[in-house]
Coordinates of C-alpha atoms and ligand atoms in Angstrom, one line a residue:
X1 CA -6.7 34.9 -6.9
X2 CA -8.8 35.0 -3.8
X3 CA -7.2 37.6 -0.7
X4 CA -7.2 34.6 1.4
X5 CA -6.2 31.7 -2.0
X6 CA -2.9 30.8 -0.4
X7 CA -4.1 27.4 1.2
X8 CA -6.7 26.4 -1.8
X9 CA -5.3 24.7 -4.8
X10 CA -8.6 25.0 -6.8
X11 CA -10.5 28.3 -7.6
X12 CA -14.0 28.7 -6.4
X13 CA -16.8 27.2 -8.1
X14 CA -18.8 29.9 -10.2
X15 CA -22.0 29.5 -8.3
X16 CA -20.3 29.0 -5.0
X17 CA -18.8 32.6 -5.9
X18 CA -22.4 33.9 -6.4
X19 CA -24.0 32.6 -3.6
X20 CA -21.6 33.9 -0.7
X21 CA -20.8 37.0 -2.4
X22 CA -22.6 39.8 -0.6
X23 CA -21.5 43.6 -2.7
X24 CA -24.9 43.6 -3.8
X25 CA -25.9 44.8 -0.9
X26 CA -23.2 45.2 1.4
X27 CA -22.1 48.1 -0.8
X28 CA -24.0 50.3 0.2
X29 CA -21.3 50.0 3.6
X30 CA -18.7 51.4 1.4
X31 CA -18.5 55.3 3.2
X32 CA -18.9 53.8 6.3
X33 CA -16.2 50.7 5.9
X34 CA -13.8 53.4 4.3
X35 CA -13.8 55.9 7.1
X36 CA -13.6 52.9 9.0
X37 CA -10.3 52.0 7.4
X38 CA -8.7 55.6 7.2
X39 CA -9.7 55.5 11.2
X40 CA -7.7 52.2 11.8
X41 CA -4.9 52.8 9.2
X42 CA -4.3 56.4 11.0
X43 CA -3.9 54.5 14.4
X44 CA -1.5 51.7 13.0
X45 CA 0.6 54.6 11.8
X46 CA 0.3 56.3 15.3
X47 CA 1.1 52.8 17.4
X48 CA 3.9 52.6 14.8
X49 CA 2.4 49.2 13.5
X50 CA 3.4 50.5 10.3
X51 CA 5.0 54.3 9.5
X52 CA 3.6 57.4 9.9
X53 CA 4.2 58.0 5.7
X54 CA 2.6 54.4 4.7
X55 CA -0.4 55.5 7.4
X56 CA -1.1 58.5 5.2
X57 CA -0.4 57.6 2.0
X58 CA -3.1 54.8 2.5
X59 CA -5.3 57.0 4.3
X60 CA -5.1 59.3 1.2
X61 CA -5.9 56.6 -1.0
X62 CA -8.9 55.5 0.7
X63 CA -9.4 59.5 0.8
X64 CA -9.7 58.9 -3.5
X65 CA -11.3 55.5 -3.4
X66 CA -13.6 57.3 -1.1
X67 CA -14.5 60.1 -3.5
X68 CA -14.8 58.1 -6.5
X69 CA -17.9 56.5 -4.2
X70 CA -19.0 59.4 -3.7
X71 CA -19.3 60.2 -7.2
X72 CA -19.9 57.3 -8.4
X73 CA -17.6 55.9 -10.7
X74 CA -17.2 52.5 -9.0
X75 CA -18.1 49.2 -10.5
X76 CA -17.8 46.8 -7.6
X77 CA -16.5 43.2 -8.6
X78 CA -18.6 40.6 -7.3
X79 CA -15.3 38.2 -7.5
X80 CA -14.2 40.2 -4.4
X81 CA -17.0 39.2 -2.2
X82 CA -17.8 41.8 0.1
X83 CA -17.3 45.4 0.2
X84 CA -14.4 45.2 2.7
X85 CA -11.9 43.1 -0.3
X86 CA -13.3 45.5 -2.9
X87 CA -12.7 48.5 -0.8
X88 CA -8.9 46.6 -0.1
X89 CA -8.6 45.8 -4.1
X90 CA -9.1 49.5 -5.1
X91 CA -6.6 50.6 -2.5
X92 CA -4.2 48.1 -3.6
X93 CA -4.7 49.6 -7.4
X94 CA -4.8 53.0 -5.8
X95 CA -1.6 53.0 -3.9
X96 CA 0.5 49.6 -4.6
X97 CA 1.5 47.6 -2.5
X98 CA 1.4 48.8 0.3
X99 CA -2.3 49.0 0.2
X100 CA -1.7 45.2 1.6
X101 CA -0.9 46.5 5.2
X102 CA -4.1 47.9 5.8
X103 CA -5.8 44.8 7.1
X104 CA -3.0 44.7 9.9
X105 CA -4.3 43.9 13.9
X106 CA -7.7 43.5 11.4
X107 CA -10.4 40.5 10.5
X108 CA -13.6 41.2 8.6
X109 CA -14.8 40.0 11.4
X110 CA -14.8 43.4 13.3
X111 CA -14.3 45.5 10.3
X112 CA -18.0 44.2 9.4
X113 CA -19.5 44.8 13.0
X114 CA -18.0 48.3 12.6
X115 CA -19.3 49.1 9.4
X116 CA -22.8 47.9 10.5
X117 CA -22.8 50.2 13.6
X118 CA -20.8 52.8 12.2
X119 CA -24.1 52.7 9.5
X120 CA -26.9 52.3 12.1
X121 CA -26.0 55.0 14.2
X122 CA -26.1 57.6 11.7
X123 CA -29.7 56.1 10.2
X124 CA -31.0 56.3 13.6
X125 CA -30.0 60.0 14.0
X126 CA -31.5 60.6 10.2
X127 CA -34.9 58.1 12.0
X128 CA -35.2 60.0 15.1
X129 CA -35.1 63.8 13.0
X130 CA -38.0 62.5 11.0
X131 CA -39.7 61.5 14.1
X132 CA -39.5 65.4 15.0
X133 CA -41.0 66.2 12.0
X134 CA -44.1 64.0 12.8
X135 CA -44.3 64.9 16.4
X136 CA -44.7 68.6 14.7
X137 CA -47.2 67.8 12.4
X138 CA -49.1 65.9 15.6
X139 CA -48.8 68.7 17.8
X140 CA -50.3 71.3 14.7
X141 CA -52.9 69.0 14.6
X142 CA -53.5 68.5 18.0
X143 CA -53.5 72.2 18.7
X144 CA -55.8 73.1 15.9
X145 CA -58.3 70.2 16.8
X146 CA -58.2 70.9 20.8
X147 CA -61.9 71.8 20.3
X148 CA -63.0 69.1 18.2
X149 CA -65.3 66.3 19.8
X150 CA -65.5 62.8 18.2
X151 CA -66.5 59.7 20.4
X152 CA -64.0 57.2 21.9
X153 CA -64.5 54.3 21.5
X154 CA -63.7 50.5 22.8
X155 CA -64.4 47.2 21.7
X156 CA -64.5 49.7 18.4
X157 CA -68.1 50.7 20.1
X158 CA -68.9 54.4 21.2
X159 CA -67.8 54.8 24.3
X160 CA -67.1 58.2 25.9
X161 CA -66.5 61.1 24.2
X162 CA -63.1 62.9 23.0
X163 CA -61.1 65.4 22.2
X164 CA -59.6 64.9 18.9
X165 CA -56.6 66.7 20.0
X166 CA -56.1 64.6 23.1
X167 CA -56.5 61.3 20.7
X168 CA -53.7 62.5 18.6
X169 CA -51.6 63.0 21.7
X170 CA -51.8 59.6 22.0
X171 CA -50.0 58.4 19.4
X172 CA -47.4 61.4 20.4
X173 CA -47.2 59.0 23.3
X174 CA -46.3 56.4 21.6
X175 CA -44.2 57.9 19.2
X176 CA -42.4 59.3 21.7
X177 CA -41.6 56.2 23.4
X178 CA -39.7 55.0 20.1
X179 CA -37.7 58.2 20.0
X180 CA -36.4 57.0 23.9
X181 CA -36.0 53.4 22.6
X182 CA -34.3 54.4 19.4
X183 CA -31.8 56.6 21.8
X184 CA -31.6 53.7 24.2
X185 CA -30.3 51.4 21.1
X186 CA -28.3 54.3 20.1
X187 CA -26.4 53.9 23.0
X188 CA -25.7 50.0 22.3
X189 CA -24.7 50.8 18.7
X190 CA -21.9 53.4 19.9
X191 CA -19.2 50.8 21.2
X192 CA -16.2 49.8 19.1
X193 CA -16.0 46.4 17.9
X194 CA -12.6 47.0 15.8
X195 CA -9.7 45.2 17.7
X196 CA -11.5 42.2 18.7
X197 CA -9.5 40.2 15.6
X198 CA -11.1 37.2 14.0
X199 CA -12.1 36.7 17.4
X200 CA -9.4 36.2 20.1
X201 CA -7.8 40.0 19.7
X202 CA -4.7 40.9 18.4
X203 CA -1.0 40.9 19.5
X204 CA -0.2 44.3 17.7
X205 CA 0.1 46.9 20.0
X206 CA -3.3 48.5 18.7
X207 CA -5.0 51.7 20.3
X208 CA -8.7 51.4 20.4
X209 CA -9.1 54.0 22.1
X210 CA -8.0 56.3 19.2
X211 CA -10.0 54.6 16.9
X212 CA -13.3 54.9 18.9
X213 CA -12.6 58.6 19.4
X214 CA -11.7 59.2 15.5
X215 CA -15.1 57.9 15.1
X216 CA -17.2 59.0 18.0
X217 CA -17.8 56.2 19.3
X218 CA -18.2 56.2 23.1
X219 CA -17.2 53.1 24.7
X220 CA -14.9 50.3 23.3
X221 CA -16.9 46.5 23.2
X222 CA -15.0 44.7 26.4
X223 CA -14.6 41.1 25.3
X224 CA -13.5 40.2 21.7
X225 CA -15.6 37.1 21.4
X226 CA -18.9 39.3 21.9
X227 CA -17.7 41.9 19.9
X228 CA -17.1 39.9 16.7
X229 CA -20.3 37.9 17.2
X230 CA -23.0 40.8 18.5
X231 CA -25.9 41.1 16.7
X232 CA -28.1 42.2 19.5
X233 CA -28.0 46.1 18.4
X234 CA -29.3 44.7 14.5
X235 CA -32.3 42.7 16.3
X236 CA -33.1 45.1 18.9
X237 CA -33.0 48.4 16.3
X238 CA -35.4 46.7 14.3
X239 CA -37.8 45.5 17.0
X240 CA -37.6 49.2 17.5
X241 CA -38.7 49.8 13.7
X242 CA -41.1 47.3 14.4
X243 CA -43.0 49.2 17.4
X244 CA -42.7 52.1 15.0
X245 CA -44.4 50.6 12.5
X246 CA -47.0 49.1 14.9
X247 CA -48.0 52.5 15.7
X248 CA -47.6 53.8 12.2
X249 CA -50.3 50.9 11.5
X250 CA -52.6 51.2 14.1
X251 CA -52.6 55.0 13.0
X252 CA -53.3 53.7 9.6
X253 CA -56.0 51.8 10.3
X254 CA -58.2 54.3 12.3
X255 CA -57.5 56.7 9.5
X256 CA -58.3 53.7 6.4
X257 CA -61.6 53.4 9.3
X258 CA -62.3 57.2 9.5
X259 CA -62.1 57.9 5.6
X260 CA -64.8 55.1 5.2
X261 CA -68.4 56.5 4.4
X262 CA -69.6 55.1 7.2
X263 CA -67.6 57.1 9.3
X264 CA -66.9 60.1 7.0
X265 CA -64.3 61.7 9.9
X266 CA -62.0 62.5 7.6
X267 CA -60.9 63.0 3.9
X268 CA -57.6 62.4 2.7
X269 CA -56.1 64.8 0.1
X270 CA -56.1 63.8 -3.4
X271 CA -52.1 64.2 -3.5
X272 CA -52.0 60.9 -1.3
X273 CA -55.2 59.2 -2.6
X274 CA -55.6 56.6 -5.6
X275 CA -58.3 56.1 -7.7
X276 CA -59.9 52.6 -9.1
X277 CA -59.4 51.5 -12.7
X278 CA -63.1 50.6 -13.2
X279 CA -65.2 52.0 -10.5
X280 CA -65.3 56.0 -11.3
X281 CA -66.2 57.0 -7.7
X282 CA -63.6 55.5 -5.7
X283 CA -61.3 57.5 -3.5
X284 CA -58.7 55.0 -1.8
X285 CA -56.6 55.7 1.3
X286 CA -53.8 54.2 -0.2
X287 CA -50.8 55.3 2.1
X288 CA -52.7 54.2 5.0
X289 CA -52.9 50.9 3.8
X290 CA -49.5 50.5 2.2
X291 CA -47.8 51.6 5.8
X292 CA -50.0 49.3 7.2
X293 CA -49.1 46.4 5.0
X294 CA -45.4 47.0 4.9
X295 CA -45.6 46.9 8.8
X296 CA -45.8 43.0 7.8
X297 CA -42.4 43.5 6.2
X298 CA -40.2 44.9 9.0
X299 CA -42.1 42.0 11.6
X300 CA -40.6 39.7 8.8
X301 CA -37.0 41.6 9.4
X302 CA -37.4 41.3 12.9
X303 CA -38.2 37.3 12.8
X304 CA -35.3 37.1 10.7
X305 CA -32.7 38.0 12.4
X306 CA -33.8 36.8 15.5
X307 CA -33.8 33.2 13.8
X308 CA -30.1 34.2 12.1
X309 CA -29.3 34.8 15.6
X310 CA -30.8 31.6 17.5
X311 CA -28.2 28.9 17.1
X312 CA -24.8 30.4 16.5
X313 CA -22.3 28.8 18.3
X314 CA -19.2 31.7 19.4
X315 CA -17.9 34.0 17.7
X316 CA -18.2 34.7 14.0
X317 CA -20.4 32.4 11.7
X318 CA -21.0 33.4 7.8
X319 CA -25.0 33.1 8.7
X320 CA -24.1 36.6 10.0
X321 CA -23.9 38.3 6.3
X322 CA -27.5 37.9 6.6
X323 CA -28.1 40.4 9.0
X324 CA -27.6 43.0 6.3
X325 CA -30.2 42.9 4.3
X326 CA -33.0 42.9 7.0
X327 CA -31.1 45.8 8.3
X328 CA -30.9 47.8 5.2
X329 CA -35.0 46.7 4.4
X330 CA -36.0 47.7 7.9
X331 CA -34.2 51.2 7.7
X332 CA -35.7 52.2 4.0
X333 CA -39.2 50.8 5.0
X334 CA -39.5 52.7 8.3
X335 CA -37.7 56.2 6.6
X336 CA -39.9 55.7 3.8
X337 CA -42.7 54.8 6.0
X338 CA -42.5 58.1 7.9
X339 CA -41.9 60.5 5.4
X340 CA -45.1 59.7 3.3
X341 CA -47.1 59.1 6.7
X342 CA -45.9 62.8 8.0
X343 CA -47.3 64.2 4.6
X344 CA -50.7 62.7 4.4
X345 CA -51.1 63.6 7.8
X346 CA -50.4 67.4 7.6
X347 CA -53.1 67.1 4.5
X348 CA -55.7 65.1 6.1
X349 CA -59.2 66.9 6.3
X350 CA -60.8 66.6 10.2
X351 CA -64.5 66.9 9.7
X352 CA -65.7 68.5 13.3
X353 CA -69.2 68.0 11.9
X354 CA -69.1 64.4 11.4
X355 CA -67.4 63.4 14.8
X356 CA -69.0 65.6 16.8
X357 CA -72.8 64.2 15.0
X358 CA -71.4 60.9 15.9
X359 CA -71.5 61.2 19.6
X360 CA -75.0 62.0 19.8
X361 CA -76.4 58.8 18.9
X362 CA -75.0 55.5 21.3
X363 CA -75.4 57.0 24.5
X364 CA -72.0 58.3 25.2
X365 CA -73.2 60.3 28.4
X366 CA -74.7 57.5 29.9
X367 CA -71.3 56.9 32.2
X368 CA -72.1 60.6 33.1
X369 CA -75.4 59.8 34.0
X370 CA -74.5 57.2 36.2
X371 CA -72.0 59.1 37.7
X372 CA -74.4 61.9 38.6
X373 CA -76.2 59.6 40.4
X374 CA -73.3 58.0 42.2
X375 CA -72.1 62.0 43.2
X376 CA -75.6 62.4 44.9
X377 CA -75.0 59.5 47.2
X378 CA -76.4 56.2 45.3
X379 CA -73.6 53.6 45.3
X380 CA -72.0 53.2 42.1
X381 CA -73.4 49.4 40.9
X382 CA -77.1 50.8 41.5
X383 CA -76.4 54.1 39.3
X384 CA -74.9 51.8 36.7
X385 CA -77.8 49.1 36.8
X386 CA -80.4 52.2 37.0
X387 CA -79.1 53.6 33.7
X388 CA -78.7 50.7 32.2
X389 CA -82.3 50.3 32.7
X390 CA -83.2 53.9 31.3
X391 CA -80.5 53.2 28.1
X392 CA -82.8 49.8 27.5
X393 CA -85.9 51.8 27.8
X394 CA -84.4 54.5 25.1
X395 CA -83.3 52.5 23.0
X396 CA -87.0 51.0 22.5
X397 CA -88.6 54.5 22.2
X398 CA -85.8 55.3 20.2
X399 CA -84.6 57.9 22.3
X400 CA -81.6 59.8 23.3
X401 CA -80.9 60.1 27.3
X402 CA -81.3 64.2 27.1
X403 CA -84.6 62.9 25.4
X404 CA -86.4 62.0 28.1
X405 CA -88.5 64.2 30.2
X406 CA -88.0 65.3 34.2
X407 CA -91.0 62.6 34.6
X408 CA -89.4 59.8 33.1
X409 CA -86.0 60.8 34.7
X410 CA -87.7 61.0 38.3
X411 CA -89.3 57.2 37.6
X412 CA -86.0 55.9 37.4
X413 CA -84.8 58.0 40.4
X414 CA -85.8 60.8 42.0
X415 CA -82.0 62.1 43.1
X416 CA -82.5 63.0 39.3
X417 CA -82.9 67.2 39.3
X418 CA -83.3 69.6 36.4
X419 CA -79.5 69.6 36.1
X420 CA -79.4 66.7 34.5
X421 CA -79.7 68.1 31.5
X422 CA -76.8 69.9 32.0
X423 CA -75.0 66.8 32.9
X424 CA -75.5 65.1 30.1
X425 CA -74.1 67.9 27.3
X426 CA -71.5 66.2 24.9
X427 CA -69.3 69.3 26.2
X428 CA -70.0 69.0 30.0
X429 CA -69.4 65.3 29.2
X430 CA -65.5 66.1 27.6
X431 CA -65.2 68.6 30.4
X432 CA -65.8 66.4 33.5
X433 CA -63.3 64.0 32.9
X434 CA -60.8 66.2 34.4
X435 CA -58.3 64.1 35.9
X436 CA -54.9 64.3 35.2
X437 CA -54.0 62.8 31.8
X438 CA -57.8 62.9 30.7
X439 CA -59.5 64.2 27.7
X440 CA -60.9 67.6 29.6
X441 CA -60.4 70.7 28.1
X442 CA -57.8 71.9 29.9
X443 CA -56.2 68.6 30.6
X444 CA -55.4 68.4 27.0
X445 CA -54.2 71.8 26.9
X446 CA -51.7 70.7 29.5
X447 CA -50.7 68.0 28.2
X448 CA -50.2 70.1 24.9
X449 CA -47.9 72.2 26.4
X450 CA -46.0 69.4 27.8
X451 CA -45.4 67.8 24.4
X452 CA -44.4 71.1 22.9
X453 CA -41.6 71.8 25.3
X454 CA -40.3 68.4 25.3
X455 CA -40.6 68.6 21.2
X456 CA -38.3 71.7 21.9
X457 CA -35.6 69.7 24.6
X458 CA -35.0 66.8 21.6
X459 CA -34.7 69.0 18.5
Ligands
LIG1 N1 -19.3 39.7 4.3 C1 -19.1 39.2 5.6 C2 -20.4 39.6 6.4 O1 -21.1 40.3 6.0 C3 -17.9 39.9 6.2 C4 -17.2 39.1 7.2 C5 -16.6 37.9 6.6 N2 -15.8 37.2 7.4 C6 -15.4 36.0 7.1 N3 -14.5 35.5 7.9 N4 -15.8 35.4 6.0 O2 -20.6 39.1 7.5

């Protein structure tokens, strides 16, 4: 007999069972929907909803049920739906029946929004440590590489040259700006659905307060309706994974790019490389690409629940059990996600030669050039145009800028002076763009320094 049979006169149809039953999954709630219940049972015996000795001996029985998880032994029944009846079913085996007061001044409707946050808040705290780890192994990198000059580019054409170190403090950037939106939904997770009822409340004399303390929550969710039928922390922690794995993929890509032969920046270790089953040469980048790829999974999360969400009328609707699974898939894909990424990364070979022989050929001092000019009085546009011309002219003698003699320099213009030469040095090119935030050599540093102390604030 169902928990809730009393008004049906026929059982539930086998596949009907099967197809709303959600333990397969929603089991993995079980720690956090039992501490969830010793939390509320310990307040019912407090409010003296029930007695103090019925409040622990159920909250010692969730205690065992709670330690047989733990270990293990538990067979869930898929004829109890959800983990909430099966965590109520065991009790009721554990302790009598008495285990049938439990669900007093209680729906599943906030006992599932609990259980949810109760889970979320704890995997964002386990997301946000391995984002330390990476923002480690970025600022290593960065540090060792603060030297190391490879060209920027845009339009994936050279553009100006840059310090490895400062492009790897970009995606610290943009890592770090998930770690403040992952503490920002963090925030939204912490409040205390339990007490909202089906929907409407209760008219037991519960103490929310006590229950959000018991479980460190900070605030208690103000209108029942809402709380029952919130979702918004689900969608907006995995938009969050979604960013994440945006960066992870754009990361990915530059480093599936740079391990090309044509680039040749970089080689991948052969821990976190695949080979080809016919072709005896290949080295693939095959993290890279599977982070990329599985970026396409958590976007899929993300459109899911957002479309779950779209049409529910107030409060609780069933299409809500499907918010699990996306959760659960967005959580392991971005942990998983991470962890690998953070050890390729500390493994990945920077070749200085390569980069640095790169931004010698596509005129990557020619902004330089034109700037010189500008510096010695000729207005910007006619620096730009007169380079342009020289570039056009080197590129049919097949020349670099530095190339060209003091004659051919002085034909384009004669503010052009021996210096020029200097000017247009890869290294005096990195080490004029000195404003704040650029890729100068001590800008970077700076900025280095920065990261590392606000690393040291967050861990
Ligand atoms: N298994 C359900 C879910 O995941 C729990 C809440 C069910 N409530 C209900 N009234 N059927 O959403």
């Amino acid at each position: 007999m169902k928990a809730w049979g009393g008004r049906f006169q026929k059982a539930t149809a086998s596949q009907m069972d099967d197809f709303h039953s959600s333990i397969h999954f929603d089991c993995r709630l079980a720690e956090e929907d039992i501490r969830g219940s010793i939390a509320h049972a310990r307040m019912l015996g407090n409010t003296g909803i029930i007695s103090q000795q019925e409040a622990e001996t159920i909250s010692a029985g969730l205690q065992k049920i709670l330690d047989r998880v733990a270990s293990g032994q538990i067979v869930w029944d898929p004829g109890a739906e959800d983990i909430h009846m099966n965590v109520e079913k065991l009790l009721v085996q554990e302790i009598g029946v008495l285990g049938n007061k439990l669900h007093t001044a209680r729906s599943r409707n906030d006992q599932v929004a609990l259980d949810a946050r109760v889970y979320l808040r704890k995997e964002i705290t386990v997301i946000q440590r391995l984002l330390t780890e990476l923002f480690q192994a970025l600022l290593t990198i960065a540090e060792r590489e603060k030297e190391t000059i490879l060209p920027g580019y845009t339009h994936l054409q050279r553009a100006q040259p840059v310090l490895l170190g400062h492009h790897l403090l970009a995606y610290f950037e943009m890592f770090r700006r998930d770690y403040g939106r992952l503490q920002d939904c963090l925030k939204r997770t912490a409040v205390l659905p339990l007490g909202a009822g089906a929907l409407a409340g209760t008219g037991f004399p519960i103490d929310r307060q006590q229950v959000a303390l018991e479980l460190g929550f900070d605030q208690v969710a103000v209108n029942s309706l809402d709380a029952v039928s919130d979702r918004d922390f689900v969608a907006e922690f995995i938009f969050v994974a979604s960013m994440m794995m945006m960066h992870l993929s754009r990361f990915c890509e530059e480093l599936v790019l740079w391990s090309s032969m044509e680039f040749g920046f970089v080689e991948m270790d052969d821990a976190y490389s695949t080979g080809s089953s016919i072709m005896p040469q290949k080295k693939n980048p095959d993290v890279a690409e599977l982070v990329r790829g599985k970026t396409g999974r958590v976007y899929g999360s993300l459109m899911a629940i957002l479309t779950v969400m779209k049409g529910l009328p107030l409060a609780y609707n069933k299409d809500m059990q499907e918010d699990k699974e996306a959760l659960f898939d967005a959580v392991d894909t971005i942990k998983g996600s991470l962890q690998i990424f953070i050890l390729m990364l500390e493994t990945v070979v920077f070749k200085r030669d390569r980069m640095l022989n790169a931004t010698k050929d596509g005129y990557l001092n020619a902004t330089d050039l034109a700037d010189y000019l500008a510096v010695k009085g000729m207005p910007f546009r006619m620096a730009h145009e007169a380079v342009g011309k020289l570039v056009r002219d080197c590129i049919s003698q097949g020349k670099r800028l530095e190339e060209l003699t003091i004659e051919e320099f002085k034909a384009a213009s004669d503010l052009i002076e021996e210096d020029v030469y200097e000017t247009l040095d890869m290294k005096n090119v990195v080490k004029a763009r000195s404003s704040y935030g650029g890729t100068a050599f001590e800008q970077v540093a700076l900025q280095l320094e920065a990261a590392k102390s606000w690393v040291d604030s967050v861990k």
